[in-house]
JSON list of C-alpha atoms in Angstrom, two decimals:
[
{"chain": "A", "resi": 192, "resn": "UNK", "atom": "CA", "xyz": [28.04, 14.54, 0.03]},
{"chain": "A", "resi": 193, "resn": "UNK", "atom": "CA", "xyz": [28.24, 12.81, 3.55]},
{"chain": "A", "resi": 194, "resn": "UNK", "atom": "CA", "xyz": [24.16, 13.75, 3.92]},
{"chain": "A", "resi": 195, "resn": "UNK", "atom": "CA", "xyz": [23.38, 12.77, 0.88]},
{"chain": "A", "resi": 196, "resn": "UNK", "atom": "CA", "xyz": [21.69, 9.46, 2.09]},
{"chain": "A", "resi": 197, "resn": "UNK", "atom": "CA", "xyz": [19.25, 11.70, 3.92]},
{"chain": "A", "resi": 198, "resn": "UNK", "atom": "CA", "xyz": [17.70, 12.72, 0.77]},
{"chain": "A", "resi": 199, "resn": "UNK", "atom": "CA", "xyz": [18.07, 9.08, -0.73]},
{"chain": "A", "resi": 200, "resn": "UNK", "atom": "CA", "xyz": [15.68, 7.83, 2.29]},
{"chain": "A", "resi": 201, "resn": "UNK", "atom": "CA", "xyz": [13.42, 10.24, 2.22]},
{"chain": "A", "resi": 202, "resn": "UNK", "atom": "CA", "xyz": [13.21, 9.96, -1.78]},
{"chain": "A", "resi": 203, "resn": "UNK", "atom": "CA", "xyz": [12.77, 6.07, -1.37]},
{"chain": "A", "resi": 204, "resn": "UNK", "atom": "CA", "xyz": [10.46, 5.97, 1.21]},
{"chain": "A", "resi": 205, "resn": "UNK", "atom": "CA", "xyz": [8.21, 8.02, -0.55]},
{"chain": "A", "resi": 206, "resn": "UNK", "atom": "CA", "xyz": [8.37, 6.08, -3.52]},
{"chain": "A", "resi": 207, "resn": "UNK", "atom": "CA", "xyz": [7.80, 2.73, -2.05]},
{"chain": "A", "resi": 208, "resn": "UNK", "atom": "CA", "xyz": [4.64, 4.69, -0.40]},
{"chain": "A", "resi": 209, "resn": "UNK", "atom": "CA", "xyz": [3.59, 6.30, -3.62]},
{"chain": "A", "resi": 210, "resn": "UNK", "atom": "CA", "xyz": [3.65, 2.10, -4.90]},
{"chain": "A", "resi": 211, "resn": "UNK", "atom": "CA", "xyz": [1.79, 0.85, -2.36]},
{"chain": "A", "resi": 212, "resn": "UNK", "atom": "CA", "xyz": [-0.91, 3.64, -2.71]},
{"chain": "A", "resi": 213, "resn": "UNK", "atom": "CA", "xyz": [-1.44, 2.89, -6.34]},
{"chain": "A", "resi": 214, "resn": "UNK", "atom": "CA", "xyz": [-1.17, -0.72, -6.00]},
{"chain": "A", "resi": 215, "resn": "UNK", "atom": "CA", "xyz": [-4.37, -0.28, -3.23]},
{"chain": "A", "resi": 216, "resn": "UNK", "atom": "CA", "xyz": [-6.01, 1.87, -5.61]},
{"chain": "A", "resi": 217, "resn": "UNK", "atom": "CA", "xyz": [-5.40, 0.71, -9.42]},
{"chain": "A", "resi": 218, "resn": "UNK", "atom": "CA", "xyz": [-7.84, 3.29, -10.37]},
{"chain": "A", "resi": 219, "resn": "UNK", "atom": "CA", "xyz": [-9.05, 4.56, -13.70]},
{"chain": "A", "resi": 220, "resn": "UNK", "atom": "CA", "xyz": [-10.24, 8.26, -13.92]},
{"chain": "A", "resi": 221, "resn": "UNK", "atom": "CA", "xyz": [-12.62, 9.11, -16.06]},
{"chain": "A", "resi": 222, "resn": "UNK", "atom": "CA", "xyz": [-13.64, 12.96, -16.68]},
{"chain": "A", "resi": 223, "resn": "UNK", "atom": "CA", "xyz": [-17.34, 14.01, -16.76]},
{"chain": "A", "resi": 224, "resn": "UNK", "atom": "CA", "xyz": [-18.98, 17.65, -16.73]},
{"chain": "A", "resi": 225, "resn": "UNK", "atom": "CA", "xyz": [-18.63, 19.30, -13.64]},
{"chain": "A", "resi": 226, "resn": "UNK", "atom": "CA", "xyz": [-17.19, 16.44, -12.23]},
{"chain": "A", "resi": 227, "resn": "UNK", "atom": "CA", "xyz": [-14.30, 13.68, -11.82]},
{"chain": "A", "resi": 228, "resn": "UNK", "atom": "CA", "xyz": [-15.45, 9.66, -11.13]},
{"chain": "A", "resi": 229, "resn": "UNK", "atom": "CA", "xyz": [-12.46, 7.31, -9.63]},
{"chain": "A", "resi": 230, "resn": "UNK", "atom": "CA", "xyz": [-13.28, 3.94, -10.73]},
{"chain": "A", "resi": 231, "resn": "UNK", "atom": "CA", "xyz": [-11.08, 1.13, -9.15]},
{"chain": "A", "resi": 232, "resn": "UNK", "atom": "CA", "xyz": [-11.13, -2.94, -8.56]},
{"chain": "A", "resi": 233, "resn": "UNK", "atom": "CA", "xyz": [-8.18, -3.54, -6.16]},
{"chain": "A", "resi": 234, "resn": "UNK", "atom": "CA", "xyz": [-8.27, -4.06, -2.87]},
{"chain": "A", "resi": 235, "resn": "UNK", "atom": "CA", "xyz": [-9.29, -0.77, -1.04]},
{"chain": "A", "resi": 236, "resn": "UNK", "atom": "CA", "xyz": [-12.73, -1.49, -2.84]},
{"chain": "A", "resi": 237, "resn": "UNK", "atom": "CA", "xyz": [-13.26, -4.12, -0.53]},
{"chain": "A", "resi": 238, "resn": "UNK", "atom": "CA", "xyz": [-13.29, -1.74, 2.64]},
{"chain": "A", "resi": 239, "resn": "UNK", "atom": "CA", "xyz": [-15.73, 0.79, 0.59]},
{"chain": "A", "resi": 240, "resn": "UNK", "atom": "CA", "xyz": [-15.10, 4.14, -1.59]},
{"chain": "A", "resi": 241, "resn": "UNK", "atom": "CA", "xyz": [-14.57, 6.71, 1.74]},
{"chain": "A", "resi": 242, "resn": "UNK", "atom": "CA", "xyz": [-11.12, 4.28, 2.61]},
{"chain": "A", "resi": 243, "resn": "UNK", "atom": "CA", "xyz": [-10.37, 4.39, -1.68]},
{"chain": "A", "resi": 244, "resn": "UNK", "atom": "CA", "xyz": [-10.82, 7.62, -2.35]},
{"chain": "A", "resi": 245, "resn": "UNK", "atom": "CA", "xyz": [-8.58, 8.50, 0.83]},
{"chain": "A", "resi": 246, "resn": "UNK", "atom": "CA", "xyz": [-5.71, 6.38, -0.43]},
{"chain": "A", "resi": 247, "resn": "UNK", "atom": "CA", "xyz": [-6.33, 8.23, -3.69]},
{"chain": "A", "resi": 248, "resn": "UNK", "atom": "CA", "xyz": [-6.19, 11.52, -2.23]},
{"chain": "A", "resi": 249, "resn": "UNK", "atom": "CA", "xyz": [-2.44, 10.19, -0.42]},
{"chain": "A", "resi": 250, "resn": "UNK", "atom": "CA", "xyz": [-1.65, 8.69, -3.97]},
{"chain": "A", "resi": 251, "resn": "UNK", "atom": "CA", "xyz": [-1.90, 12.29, -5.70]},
{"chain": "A", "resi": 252, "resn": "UNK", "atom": "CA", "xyz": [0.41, 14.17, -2.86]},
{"chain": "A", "resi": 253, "resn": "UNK", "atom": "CA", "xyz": [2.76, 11.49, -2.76]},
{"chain": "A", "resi": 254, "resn": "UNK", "atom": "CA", "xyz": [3.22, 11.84, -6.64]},
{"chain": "A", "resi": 255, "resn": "UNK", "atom": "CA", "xyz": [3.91, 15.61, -5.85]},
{"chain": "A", "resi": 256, "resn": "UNK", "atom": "CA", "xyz": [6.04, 14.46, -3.09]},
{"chain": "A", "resi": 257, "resn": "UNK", "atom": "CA", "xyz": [8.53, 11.99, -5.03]},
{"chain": "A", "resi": 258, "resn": "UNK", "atom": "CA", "xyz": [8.63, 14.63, -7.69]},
{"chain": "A", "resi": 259, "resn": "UNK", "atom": "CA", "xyz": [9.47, 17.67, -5.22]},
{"chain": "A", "resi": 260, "resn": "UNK", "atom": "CA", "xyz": [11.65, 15.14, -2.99]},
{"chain": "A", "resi": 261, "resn": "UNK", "atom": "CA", "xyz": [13.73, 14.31, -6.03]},
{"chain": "A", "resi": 262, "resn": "UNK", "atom": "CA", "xyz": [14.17, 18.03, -6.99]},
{"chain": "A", "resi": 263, "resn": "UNK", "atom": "CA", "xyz": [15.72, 18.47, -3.42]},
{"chain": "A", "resi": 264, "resn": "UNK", "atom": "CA", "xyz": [17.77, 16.10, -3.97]},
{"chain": "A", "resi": 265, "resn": "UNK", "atom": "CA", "xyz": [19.04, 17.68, -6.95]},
{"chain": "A", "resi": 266, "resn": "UNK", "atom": "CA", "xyz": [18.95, 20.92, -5.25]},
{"chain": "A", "resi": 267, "resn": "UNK", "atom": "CA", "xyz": [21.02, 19.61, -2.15]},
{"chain": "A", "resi": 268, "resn": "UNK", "atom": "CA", "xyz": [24.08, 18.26, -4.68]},
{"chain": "A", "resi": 269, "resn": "UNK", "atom": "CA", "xyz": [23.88, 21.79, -6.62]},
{"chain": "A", "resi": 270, "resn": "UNK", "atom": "CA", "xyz": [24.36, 23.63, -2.63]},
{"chain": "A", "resi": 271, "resn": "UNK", "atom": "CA", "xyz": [27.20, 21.26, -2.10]},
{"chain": "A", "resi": 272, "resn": "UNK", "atom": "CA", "xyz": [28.84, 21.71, -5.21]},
{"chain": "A", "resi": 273, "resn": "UNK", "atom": "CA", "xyz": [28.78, 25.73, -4.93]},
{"chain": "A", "resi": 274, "resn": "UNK", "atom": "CA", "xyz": [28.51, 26.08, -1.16]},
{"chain": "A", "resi": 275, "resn": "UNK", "atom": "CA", "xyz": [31.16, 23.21, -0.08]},
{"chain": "A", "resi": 276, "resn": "UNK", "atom": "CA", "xyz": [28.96, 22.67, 2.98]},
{"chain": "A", "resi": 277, "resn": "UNK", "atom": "CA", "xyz": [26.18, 22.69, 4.07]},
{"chain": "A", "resi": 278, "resn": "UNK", "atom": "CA", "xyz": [24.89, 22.87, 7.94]},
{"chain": "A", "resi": 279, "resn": "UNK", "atom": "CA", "xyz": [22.63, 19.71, 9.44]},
{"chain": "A", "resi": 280, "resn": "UNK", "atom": "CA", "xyz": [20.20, 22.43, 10.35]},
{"chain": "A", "resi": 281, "resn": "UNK", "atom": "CA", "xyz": [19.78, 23.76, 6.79]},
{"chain": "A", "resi": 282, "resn": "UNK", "atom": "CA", "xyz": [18.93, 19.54, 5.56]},
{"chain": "A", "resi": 283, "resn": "UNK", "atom": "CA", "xyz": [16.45, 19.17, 7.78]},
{"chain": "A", "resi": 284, "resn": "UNK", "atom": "CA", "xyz": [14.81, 22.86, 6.73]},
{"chain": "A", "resi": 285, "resn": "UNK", "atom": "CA", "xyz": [15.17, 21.67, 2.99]},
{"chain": "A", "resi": 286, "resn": "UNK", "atom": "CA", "xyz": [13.51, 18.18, 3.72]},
{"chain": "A", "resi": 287, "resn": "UNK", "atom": "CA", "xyz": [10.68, 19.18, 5.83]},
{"chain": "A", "resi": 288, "resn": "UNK", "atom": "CA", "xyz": [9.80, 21.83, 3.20]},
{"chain": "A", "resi": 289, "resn": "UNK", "atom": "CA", "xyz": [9.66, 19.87, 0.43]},
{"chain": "A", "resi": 290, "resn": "UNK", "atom": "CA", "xyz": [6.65, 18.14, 1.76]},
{"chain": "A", "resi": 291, "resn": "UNK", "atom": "CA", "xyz": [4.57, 21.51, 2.74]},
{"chain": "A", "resi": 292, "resn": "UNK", "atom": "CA", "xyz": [2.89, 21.34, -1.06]},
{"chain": "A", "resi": 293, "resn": "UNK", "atom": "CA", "xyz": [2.11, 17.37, -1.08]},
{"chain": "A", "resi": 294, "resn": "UNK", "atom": "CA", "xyz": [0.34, 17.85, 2.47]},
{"chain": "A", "resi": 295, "resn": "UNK", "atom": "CA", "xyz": [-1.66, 21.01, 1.03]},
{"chain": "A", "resi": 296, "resn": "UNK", "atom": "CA", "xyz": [-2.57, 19.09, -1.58]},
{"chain": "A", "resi": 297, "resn": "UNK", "atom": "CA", "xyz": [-3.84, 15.94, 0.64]},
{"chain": "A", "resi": 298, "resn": "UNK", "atom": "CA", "xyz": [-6.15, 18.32, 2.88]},
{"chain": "A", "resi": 299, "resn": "UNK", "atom": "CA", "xyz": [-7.48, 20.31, 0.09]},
{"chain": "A", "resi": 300, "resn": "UNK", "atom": "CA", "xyz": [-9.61, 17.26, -0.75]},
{"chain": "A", "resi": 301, "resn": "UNK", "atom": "CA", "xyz": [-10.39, 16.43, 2.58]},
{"chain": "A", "resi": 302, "resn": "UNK", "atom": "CA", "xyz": [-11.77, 20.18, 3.26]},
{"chain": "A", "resi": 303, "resn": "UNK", "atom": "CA", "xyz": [-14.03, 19.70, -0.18]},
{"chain": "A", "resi": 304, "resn": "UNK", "atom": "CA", "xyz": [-17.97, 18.24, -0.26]},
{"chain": "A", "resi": 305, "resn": "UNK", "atom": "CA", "xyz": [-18.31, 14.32, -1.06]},
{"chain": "A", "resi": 306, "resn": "UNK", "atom": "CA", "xyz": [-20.91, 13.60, -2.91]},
{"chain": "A", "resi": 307, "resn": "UNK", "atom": "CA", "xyz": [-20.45, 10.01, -4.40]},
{"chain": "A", "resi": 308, "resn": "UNK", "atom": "CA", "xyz": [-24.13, 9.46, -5.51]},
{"chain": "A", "resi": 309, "resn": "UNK", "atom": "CA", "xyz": [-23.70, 12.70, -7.40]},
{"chain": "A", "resi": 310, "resn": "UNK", "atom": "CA", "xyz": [-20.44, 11.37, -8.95]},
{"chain": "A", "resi": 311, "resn": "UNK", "atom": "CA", "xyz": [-22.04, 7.95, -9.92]},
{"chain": "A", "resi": 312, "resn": "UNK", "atom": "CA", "xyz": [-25.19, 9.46, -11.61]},
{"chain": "A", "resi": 313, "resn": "UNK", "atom": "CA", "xyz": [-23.09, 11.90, -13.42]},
{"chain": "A", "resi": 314, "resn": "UNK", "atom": "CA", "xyz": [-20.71, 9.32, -14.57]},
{"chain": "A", "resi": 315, "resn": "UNK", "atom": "CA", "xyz": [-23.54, 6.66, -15.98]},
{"chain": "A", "resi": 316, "resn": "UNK", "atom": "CA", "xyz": [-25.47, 9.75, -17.93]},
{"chain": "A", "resi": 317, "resn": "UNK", "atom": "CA", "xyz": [-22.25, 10.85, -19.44]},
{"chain": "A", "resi": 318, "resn": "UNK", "atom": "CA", "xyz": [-21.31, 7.56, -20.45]},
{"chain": "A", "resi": 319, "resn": "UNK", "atom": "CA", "xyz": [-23.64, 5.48, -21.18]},
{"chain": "A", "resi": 320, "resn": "UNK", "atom": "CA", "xyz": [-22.32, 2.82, -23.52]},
{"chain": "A", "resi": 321, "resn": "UNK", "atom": "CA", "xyz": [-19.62, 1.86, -20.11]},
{"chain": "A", "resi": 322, "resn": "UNK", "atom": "CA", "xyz": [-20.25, -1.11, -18.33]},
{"chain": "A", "resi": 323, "resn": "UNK", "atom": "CA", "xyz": [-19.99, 0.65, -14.82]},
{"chain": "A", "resi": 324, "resn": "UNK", "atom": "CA", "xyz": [-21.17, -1.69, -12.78]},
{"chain": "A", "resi": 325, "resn": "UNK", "atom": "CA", "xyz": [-17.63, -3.71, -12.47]},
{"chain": "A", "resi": 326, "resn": "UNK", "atom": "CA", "xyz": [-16.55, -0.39, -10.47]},
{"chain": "A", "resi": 327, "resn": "UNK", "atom": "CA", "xyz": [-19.34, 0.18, -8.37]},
{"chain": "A", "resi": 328, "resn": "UNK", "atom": "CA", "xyz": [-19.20, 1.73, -5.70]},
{"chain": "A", "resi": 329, "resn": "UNK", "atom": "CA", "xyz": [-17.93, 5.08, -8.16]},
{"chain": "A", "resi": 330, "resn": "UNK", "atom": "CA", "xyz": [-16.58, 7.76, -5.88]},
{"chain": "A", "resi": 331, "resn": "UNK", "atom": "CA", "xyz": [-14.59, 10.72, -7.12]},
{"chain": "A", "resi": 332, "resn": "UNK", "atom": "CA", "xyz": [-14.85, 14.75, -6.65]},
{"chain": "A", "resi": 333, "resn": "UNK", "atom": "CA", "xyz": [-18.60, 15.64, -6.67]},
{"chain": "A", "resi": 334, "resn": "UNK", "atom": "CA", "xyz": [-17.68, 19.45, -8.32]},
{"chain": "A", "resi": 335, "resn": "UNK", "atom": "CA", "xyz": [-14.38, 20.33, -10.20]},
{"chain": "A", "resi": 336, "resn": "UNK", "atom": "CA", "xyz": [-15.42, 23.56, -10.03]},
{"chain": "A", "resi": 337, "resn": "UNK", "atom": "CA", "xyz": [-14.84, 24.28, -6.31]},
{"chain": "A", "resi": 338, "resn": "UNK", "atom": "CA", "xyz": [-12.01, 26.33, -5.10]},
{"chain": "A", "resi": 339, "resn": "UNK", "atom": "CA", "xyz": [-10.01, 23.55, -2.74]},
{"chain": "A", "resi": 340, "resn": "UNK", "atom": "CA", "xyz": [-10.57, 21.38, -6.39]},
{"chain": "A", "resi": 341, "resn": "UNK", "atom": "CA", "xyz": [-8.56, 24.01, -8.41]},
{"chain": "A", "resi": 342, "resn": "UNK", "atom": "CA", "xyz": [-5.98, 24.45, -5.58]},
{"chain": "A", "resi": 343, "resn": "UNK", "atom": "CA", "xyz": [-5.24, 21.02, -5.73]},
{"chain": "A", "resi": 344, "resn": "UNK", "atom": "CA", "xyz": [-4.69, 21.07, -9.53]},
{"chain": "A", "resi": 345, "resn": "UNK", "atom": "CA", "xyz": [-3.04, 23.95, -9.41]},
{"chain": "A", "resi": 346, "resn": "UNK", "atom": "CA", "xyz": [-0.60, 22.41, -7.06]},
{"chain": "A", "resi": 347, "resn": "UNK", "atom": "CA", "xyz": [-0.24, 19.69, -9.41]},
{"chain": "A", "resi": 348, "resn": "UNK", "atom": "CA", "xyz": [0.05, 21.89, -12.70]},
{"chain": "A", "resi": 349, "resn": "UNK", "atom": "CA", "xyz": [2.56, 23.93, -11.20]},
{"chain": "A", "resi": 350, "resn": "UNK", "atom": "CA", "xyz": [4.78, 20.00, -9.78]},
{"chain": "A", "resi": 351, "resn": "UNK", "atom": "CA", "xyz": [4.42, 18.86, -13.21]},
{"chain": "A", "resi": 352, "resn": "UNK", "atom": "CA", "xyz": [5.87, 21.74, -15.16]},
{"chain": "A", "resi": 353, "resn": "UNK", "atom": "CA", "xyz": [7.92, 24.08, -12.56]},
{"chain": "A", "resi": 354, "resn": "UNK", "atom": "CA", "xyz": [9.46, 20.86, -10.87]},
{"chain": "A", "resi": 355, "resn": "UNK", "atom": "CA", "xyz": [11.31, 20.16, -13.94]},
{"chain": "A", "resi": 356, "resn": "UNK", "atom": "CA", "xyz": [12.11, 23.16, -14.93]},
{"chain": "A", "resi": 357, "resn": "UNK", "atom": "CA", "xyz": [13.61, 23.80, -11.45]},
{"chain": "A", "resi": 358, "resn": "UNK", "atom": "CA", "xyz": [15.84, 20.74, -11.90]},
{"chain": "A", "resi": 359, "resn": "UNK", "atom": "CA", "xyz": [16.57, 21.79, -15.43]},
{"chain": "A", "resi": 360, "resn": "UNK", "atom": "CA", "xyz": [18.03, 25.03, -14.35]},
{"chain": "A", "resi": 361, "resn": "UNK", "atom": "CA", "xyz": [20.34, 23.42, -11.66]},
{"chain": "A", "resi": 362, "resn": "UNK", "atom": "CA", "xyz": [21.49, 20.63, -13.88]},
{"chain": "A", "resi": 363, "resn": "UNK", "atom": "CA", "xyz": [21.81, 22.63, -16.77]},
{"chain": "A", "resi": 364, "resn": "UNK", "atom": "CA", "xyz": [25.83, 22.79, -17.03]},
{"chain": "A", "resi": 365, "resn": "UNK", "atom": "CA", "xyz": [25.44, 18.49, -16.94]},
{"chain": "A", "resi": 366, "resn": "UNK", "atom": "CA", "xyz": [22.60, 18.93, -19.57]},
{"chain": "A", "resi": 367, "resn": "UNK", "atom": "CA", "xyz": [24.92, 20.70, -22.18]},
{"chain": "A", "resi": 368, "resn": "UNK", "atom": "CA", "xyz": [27.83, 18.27, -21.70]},
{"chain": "A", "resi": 369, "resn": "UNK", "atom": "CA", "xyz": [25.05, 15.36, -22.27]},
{"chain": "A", "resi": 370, "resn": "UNK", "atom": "CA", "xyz": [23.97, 17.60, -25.34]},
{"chain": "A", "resi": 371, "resn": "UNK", "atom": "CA", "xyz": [27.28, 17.51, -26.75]},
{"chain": "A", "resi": 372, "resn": "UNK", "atom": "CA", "xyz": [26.43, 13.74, -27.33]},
{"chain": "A", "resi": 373, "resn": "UNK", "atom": "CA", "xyz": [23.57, 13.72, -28.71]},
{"chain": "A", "resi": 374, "resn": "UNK", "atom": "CA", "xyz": [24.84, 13.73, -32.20]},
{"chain": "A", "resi": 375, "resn": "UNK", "atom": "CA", "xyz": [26.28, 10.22, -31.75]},
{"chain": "A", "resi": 376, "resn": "UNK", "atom": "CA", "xyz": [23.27, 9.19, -31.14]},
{"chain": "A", "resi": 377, "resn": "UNK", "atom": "CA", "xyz": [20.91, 10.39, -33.07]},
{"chain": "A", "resi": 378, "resn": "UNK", "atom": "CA", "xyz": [23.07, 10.62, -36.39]},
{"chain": "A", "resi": 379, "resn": "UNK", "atom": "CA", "xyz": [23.25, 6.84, -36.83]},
{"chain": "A", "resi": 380, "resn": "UNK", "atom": "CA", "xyz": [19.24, 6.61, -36.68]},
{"chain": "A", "resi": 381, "resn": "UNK", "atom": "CA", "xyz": [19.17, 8.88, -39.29]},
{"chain": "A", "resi": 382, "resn": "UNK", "atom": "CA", "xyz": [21.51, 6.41, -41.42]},
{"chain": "A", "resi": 383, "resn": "UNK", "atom": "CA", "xyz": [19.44, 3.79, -40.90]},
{"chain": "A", "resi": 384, "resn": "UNK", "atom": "CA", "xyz": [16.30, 5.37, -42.90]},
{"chain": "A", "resi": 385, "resn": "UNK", "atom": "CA", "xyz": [18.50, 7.66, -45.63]},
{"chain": "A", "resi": 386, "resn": "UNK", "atom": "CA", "xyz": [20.78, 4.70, -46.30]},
{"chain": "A", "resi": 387, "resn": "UNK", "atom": "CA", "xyz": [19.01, 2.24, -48.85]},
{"chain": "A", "resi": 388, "resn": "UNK", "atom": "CA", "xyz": [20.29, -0.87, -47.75]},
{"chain": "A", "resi": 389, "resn": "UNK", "atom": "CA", "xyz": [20.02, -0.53, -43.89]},
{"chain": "A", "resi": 390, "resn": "UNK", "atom": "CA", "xyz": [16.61, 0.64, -44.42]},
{"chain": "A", "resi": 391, "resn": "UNK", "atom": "CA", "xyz": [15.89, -2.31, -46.39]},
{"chain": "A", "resi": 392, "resn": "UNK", "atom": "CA", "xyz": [17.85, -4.82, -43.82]},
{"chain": "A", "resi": 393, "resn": "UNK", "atom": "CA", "xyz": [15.43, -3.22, -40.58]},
{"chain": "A", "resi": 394, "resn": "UNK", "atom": "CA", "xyz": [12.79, -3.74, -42.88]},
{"chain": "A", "resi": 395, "resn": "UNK", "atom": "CA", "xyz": [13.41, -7.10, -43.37]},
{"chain": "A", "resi": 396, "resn": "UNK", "atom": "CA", "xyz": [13.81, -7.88, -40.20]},
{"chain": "A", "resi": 397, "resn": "UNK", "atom": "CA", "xyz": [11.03, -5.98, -38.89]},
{"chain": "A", "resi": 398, "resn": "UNK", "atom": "CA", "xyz": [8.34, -6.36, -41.11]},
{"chain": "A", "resi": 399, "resn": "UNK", "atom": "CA", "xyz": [9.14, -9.16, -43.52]},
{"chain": "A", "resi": 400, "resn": "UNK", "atom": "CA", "xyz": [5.19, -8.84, -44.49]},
{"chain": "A", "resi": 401, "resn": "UNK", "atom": "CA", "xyz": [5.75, -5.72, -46.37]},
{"chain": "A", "resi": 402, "resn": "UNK", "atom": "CA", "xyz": [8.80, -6.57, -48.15]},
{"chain": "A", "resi": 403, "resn": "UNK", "atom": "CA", "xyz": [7.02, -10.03, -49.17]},
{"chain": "A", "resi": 404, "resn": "UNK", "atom": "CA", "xyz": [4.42, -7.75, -50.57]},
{"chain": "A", "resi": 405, "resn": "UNK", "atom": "CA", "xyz": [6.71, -5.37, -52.60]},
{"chain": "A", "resi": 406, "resn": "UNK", "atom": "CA", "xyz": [8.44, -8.57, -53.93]},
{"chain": "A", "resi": 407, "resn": "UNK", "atom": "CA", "xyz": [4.46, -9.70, -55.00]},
{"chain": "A", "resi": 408, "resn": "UNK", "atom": "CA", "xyz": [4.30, -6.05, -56.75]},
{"chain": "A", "resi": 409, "resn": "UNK", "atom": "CA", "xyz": [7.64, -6.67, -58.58]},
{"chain": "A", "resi": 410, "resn": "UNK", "atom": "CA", "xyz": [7.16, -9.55, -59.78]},
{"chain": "A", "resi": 411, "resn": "UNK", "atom": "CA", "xyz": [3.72, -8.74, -61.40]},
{"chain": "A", "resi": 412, "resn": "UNK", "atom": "CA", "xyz": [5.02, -5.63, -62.96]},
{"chain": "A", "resi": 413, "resn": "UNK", "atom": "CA", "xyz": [7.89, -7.34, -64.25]},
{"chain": "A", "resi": 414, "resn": "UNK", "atom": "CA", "xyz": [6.11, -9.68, -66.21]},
{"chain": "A", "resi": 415, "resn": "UNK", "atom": "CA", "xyz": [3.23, -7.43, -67.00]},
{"chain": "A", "resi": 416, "resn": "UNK", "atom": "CA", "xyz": [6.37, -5.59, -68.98]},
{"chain": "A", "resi": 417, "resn": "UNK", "atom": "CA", "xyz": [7.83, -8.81, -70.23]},
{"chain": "A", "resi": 418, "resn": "UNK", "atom": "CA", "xyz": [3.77, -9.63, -71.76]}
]
C-alpha cells in the first residue's frame, strides 16, 4: 500500500478542481427542445459566457474524473490485495488512463457548434413565465442532437452507472460483510413505527401538532359519547 498516496493526490486534486469549477460556475441547467441553456450568476459571468461555458465543459469531465479516479483507487487496493505488488510502471499506466474518458469528454464540446443566441431564444420561448434576464448572457449546447453531444452523454451515462458497478464488483466481498449488518440497523427502525409507544414518543417529539390534534378529536368524541 506504499503507493497508495499516489492515488490519494491525484483523487484530491481533482476534487478540489472539480470545487473550484462549480464554485466559478454555480449554474442551473435547464432542458429545452433540441437544446440545453446553462444559466449561471457567479463569477465566470463577469468575464462573459465563452470563459463560463468553458469552465462548465472542465466541470462535467472533472465529475467523470473524480468518479473514475476514485474507482482506481479502489481498483489499485483490489491489485494489491490479490497481486501483493504491483510495479511503479503499472501506477502510472493505471493513473494516466483513468483520465483518457474525462479529456474525451472536455473536447467533445469544444469540437461541437456554439450557438448562444440560438440557446437564449430557445430557452425564453420554451419558458416563458422565467424571469431570464437575471442569467443573461444564456449560453449552453445550441443542438443536443449532434453526435460529439451524445458522445459526451454517453460518456457520462456509462461514469454514472458502470463506475459503480465496477467498484461494486471489486468491493463486493467488503459489501457482504457490511450486509451482514444491516439487520442491526434497520430492525430497530422498524420498532420504532410497529411498537405503539415509541411511535407515539417520536411523534411527540416530532410533530407535537398532530398529537395536539388527535387529543382535540378525543376529547370531542368522548364527550359527544358522554352527551
Amino acid at each position: 500500500m506504499d503507493h497508495l498516496k499516489f492515488y490519494l493526490y491525484n483523487t484530491a486534486f481533482v476534487q478540489i478542481a472539480l470545487i473550484t469549477s462549480a464554485y466559478l460556475t454555480q449554474h442551473r441547467v435547464v432542458p429545452n427542445v433540441g437544446s440545453t441553456a446553462i444559466m449561471s450568476k457567479a463569477a465566470c459571468s463577469w468575464i462573459g459566457p465563452n470563459s463560463c461555458f468553458m469552465v462548465y465543459i472542465v466541470y462535467t469531465a472533472l465529475s467523470v474524473d473524480v468518479a473514475i479516479s476514485i474507482s482506481n483507487t479502489i481498483l489499485y487496493r483490489y491489485l494489491v490485495v490479490g497481486l501483493h505488488y504491483i510495479t511503479p510502471k503499472l501506477i502510472f499506466i493505471m493513473i494516466a488512463c483513468s483520465h483518457i474518458l474525462p479529456f474525451l469528454l472536455l473536447l467533445a464540446p469544444l469540437a461541437d457548434t456554439w450557438d448562444f443566441e440560438k440557446v437564449r431564444r430557445a430557452t425564453h420561448q420554451a419558458h416563458p413565465t422565467y424571469n431570464l434576464t437575471i442569467y443573461e448572457p444564456i449560453y449552453g449546447f445550441a443542438n443536443t442532437n449532434s453526435l460529439l453531444f451524445m458522445l459526451g452523454t454517453a460518456i457520462m451515462a456509462g461514469g454514472s452507472y458502470g463506475i459503480p458497478l465496477c467498484s461494486g464488483i471489486l468491493t463486493r466481498k467488503h459489501l457482504f460483510l457490511a450486509m451482514a449488518s444491516l439487520p442491526g440497523l434497520i430492525d430497530p427502525l422498524i420498532s420504532f413505527y410497529f411498537i405503539v409507544p415509541y411511535r407515539q414518543t417520536i411523534s411527540a417529539i416530532f410533530c407535537p401538532e398532530k398529537r395536539t390534534a388527535n387529543k382535540e378529536i378525543m376529547t370531542i368524541t368522548s364527550s359527544s359519547v358522554l352527551s
